[in-house]
PDB file of C-alpha atoms in Angstrom:
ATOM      1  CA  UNK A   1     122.985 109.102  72.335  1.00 53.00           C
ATOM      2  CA  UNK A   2     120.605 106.784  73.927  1.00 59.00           C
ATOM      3  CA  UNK A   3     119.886 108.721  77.369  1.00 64.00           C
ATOM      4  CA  UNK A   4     116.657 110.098  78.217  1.00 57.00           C
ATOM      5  CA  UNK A   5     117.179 113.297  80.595  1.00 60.00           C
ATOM      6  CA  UNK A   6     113.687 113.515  82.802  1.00 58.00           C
ATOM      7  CA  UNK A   7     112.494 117.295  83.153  1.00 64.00           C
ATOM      8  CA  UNK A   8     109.675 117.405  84.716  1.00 64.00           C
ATOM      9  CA  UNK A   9     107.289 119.141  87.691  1.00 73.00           C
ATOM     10  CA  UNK A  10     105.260 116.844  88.039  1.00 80.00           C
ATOM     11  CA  UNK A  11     103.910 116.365  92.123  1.00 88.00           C
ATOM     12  CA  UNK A  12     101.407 114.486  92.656  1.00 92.00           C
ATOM     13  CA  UNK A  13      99.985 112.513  95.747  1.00 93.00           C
ATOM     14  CA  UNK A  14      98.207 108.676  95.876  1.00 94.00           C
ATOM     15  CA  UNK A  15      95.686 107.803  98.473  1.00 95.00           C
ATOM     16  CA  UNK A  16      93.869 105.205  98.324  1.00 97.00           C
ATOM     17  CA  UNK A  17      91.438 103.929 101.038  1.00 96.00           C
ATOM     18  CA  UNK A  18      90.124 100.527 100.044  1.00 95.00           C
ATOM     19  CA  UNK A  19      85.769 101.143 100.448  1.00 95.00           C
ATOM     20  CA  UNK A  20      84.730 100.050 103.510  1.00 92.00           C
ATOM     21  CA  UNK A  21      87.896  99.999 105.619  1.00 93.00           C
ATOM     22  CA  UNK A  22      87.818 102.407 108.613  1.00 92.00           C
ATOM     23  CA  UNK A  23      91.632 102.962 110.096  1.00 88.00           C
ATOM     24  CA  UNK A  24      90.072 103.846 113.459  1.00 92.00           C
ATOM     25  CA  UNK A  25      88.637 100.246 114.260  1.00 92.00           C
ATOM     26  CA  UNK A  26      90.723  97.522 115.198  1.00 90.00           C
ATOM     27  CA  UNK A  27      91.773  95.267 111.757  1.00 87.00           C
ATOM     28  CA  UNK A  28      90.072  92.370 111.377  1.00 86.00           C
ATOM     29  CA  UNK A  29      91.480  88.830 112.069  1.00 89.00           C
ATOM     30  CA  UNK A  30      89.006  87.157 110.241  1.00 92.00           C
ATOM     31  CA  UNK A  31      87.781  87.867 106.828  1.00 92.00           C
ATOM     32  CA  UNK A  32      85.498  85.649 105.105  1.00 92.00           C
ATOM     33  CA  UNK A  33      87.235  85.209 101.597  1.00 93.00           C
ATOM     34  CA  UNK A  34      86.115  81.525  99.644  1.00 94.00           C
ATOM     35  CA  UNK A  35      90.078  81.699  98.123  1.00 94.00           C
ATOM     36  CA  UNK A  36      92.644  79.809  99.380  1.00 94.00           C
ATOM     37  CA  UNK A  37      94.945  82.883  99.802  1.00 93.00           C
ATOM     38  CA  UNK A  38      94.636  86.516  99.142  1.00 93.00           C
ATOM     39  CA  UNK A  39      96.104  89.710  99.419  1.00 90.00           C
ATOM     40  CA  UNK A  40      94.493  93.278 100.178  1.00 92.00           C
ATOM     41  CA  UNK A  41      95.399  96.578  99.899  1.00 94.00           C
ATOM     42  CA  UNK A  42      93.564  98.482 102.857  1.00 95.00           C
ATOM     43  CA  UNK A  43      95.516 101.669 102.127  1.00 96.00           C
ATOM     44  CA  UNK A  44      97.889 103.239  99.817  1.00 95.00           C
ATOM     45  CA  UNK A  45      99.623 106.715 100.076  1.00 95.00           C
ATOM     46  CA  UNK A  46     102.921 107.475  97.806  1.00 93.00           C
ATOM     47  CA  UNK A  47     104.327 111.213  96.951  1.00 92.00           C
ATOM     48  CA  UNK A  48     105.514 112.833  94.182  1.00 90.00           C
ATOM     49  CA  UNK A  49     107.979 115.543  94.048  1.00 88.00           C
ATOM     50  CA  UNK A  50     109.662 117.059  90.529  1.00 84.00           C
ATOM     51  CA  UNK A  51     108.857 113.100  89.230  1.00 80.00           C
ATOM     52  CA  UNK A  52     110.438 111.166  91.845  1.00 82.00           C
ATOM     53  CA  UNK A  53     108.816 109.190  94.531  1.00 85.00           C
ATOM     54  CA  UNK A  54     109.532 110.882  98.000  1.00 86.00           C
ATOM     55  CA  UNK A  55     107.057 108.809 100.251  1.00 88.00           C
ATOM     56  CA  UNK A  56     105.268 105.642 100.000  1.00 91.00           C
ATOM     57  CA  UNK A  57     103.259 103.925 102.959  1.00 92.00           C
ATOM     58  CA  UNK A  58     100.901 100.588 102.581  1.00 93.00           C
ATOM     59  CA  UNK A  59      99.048  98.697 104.825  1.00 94.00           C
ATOM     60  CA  UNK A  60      97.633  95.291 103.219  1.00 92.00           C
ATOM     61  CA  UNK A  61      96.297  92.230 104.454  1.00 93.00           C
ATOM     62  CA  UNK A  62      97.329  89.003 103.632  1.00 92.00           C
ATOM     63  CA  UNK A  63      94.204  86.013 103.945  1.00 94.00           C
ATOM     64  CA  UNK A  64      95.195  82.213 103.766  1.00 94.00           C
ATOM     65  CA  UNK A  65      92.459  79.580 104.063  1.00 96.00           C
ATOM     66  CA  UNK A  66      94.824  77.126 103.998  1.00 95.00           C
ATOM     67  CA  UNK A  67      98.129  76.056 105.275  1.00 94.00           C
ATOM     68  CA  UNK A  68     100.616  73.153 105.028  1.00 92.00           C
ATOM     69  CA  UNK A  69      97.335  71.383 102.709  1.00 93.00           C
ATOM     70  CA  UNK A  70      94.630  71.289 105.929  1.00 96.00           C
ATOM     71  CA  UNK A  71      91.701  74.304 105.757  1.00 96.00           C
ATOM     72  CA  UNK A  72      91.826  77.438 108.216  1.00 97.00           C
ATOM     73  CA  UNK A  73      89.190  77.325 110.180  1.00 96.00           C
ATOM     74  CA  UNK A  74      86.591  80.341 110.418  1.00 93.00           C
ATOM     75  CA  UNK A  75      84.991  79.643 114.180  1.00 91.00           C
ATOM     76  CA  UNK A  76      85.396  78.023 117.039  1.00 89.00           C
ATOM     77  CA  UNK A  77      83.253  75.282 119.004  1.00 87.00           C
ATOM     78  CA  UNK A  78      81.803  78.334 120.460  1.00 92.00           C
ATOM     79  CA  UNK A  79      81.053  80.210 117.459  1.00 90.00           C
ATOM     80  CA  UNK A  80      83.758  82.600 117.715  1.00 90.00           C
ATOM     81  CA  UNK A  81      85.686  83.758 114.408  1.00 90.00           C
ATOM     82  CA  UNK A  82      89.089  82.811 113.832  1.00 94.00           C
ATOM     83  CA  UNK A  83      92.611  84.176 112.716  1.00 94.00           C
ATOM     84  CA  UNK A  84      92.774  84.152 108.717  1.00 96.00           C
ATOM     85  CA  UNK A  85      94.589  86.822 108.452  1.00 95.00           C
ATOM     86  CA  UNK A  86      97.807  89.113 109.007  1.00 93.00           C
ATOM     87  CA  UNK A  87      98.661  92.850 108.405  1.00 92.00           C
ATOM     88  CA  UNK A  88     101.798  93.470 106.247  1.00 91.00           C
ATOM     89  CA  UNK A  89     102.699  97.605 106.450  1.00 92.00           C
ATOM     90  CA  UNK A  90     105.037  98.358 102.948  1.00 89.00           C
ATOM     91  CA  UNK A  91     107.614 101.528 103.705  1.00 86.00           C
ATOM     92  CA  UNK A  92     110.410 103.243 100.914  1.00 83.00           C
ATOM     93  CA  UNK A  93     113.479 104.095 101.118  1.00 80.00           C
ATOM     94  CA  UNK A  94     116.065 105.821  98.996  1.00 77.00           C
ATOM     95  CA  UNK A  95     119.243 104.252  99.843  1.00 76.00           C
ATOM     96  CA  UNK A  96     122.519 106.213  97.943  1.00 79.00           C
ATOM     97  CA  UNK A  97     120.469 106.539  94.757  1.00 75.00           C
ATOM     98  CA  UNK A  98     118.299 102.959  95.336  1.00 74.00           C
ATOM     99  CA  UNK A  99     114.758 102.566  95.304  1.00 73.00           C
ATOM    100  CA  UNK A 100     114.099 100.209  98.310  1.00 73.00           C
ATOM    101  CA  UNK A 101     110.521  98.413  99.161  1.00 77.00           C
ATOM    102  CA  UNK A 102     109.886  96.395 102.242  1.00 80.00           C
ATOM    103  CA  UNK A 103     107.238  95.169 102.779  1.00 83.00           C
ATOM    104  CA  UNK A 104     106.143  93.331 106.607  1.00 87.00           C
ATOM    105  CA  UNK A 105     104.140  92.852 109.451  1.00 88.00           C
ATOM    106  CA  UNK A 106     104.748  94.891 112.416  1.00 87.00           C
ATOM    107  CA  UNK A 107     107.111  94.229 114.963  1.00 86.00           C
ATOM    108  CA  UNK A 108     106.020  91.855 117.855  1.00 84.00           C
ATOM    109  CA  UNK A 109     102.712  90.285 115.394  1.00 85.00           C
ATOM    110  CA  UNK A 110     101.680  87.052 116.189  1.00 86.00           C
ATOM    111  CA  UNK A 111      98.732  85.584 114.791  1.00 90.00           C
ATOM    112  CA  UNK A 112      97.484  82.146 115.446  1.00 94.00           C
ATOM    113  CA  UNK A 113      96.070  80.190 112.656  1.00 95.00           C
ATOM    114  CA  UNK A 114      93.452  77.455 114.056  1.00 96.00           C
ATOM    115  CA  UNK A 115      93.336  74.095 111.612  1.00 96.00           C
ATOM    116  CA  UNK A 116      91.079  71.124 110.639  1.00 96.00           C
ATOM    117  CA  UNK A 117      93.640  68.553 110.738  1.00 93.00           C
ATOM    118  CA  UNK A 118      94.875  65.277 112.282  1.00 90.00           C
ATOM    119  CA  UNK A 119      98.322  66.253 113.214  1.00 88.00           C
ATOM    120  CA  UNK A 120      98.338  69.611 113.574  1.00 92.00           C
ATOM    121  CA  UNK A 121      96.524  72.279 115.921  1.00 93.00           C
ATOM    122  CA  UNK A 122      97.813  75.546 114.544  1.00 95.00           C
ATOM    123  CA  UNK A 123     100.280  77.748 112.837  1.00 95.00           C
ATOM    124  CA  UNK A 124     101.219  80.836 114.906  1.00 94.00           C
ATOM    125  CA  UNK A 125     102.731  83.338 112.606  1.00 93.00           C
ATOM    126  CA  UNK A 126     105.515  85.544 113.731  1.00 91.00           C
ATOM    127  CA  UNK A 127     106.670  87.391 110.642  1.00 90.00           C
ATOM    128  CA  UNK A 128     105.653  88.238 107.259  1.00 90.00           C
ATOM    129  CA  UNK A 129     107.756  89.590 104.460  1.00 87.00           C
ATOM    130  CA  UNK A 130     106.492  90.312 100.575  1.00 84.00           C
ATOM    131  CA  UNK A 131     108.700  90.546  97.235  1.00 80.00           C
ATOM    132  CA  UNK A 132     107.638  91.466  94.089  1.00 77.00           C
ATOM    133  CA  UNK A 133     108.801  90.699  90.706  1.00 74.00           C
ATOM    134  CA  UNK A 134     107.786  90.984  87.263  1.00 73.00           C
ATOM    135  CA  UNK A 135     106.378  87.524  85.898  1.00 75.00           C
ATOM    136  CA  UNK A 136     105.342  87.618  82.023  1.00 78.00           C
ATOM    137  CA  UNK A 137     102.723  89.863  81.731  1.00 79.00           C
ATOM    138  CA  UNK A 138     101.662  90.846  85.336  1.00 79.00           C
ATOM    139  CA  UNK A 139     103.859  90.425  88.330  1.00 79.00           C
ATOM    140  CA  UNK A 140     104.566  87.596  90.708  1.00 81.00           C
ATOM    141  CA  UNK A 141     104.470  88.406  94.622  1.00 83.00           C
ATOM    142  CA  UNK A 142     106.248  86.085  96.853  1.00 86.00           C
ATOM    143  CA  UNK A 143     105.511  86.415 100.424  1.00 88.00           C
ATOM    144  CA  UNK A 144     107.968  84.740 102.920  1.00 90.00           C
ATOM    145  CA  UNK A 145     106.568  83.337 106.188  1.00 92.00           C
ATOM    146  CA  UNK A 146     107.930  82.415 109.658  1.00 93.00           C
ATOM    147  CA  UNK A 147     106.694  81.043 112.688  1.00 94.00           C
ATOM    148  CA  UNK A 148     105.730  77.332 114.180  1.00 95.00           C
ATOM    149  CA  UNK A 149     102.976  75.313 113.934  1.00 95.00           C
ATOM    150  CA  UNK A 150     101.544  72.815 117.086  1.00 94.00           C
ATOM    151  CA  UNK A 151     100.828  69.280 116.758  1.00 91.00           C
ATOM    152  CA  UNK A 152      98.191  67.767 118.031  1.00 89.00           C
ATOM    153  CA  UNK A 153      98.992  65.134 120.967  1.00 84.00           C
ATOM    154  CA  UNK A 154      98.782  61.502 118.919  1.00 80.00           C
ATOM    155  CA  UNK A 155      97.527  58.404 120.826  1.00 81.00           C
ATOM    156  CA  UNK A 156      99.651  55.533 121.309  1.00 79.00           C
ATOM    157  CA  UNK A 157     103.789  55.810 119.702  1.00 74.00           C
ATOM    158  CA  UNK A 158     104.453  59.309 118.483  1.00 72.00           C
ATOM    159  CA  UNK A 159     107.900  58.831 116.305  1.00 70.00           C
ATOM    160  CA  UNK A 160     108.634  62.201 116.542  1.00 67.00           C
ATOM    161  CA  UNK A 161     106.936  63.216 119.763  1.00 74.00           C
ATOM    162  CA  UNK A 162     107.091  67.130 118.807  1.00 81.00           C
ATOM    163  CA  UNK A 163     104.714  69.539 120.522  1.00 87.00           C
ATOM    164  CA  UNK A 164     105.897  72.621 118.373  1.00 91.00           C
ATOM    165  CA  UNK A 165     108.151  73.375 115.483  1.00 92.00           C
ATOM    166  CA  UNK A 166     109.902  76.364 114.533  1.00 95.00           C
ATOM    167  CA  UNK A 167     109.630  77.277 110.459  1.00 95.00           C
ATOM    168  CA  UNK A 168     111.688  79.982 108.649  1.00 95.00           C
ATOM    169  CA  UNK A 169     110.719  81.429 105.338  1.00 91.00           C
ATOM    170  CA  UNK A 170     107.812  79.257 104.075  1.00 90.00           C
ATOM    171  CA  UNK A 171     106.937  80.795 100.527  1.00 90.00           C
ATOM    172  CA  UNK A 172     103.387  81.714  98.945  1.00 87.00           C
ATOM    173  CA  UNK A 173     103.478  82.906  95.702  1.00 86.00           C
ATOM    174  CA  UNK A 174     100.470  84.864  94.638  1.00 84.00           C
ATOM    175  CA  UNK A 175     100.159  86.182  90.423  1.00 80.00           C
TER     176      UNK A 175
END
């Protein structure tokens, strides 16, 4: 008839701990990375019960060395490091039968990207969201971005004379 009825016990539990991250120390907002954008998994827990995923929890970090075409920078004048990168925490749920990802950063995250360019100062980042679809072989992640970047004060006539502006949804796609 076509349908496959699942029977089976199976529990199981996931935990992964990438090597070298400690949960108990503040995350880092730097990490020196030579690609233009990256994506970590710090940690990685999902549940099993009779075959069917009951819990899943995921912190990652998301690293861009770039943005809007002008490089990140790593310190400042004083030889401090600087923002590269953002936490995203991944939850499940079940919703009437529906396997549901999400995929964010936390709730009040701001993180202020510093650049080396001639019109703009920074990108402050106010929320992160992730997708993830299949993409010929692999998969395709999408991550959605929002937030506002800062222009740098231009000498002599400034058409647009904007100090900040707002951004919804700016898309990286990672494979």
């Amino acid at each position: 008839s076509g349908e496959i009825a699942l029977n089976s016990a199976l529990f199981g539990l996931i935990h992964y701990t990438q090597p070298g991250y400690d949960s108990t120390k503040p995350d880092p907002a730097h990490v020196p990375n030579p690609n233009e954008y990256d994506f970590n998994v710090l940690t990685l827990e999902a549940v099993f019960e009779d075959a069917v995923l009951t819990h899943f929890a995921n912190k990652s970090q998301i690293i861009a060395n770039t943005l809007f075409g002008d490089q990140v920078l790593s310190i400042d004048a004083d030889g401090n490091a600087l923002r590269n990168s953002l936490i995203i925490q991944g939850t499940y749920k079940n919703v009437n039968g529906v396997a549901t990802y999400t995929f964010a950063t936390p709730p009040d995250t701001k993180g202020e990207f510093i650049l080396s360019s001639n019109a703009l100062r920074s990108v402050t980042i106010t929320k992160v969201t992730m997708g993830v679809a299949a993409a010929g072989e692999g998969f395709k992640a999408r991550f959605g971005i929002w937030g506002q970047m800062a222009f740098l004060e231009q000498t002599g006539f400034d058409l647009l004379s904007f100090e900040r502006l707002a951004f919804q949804y700016l898309t990286i796609d990672m494979t």
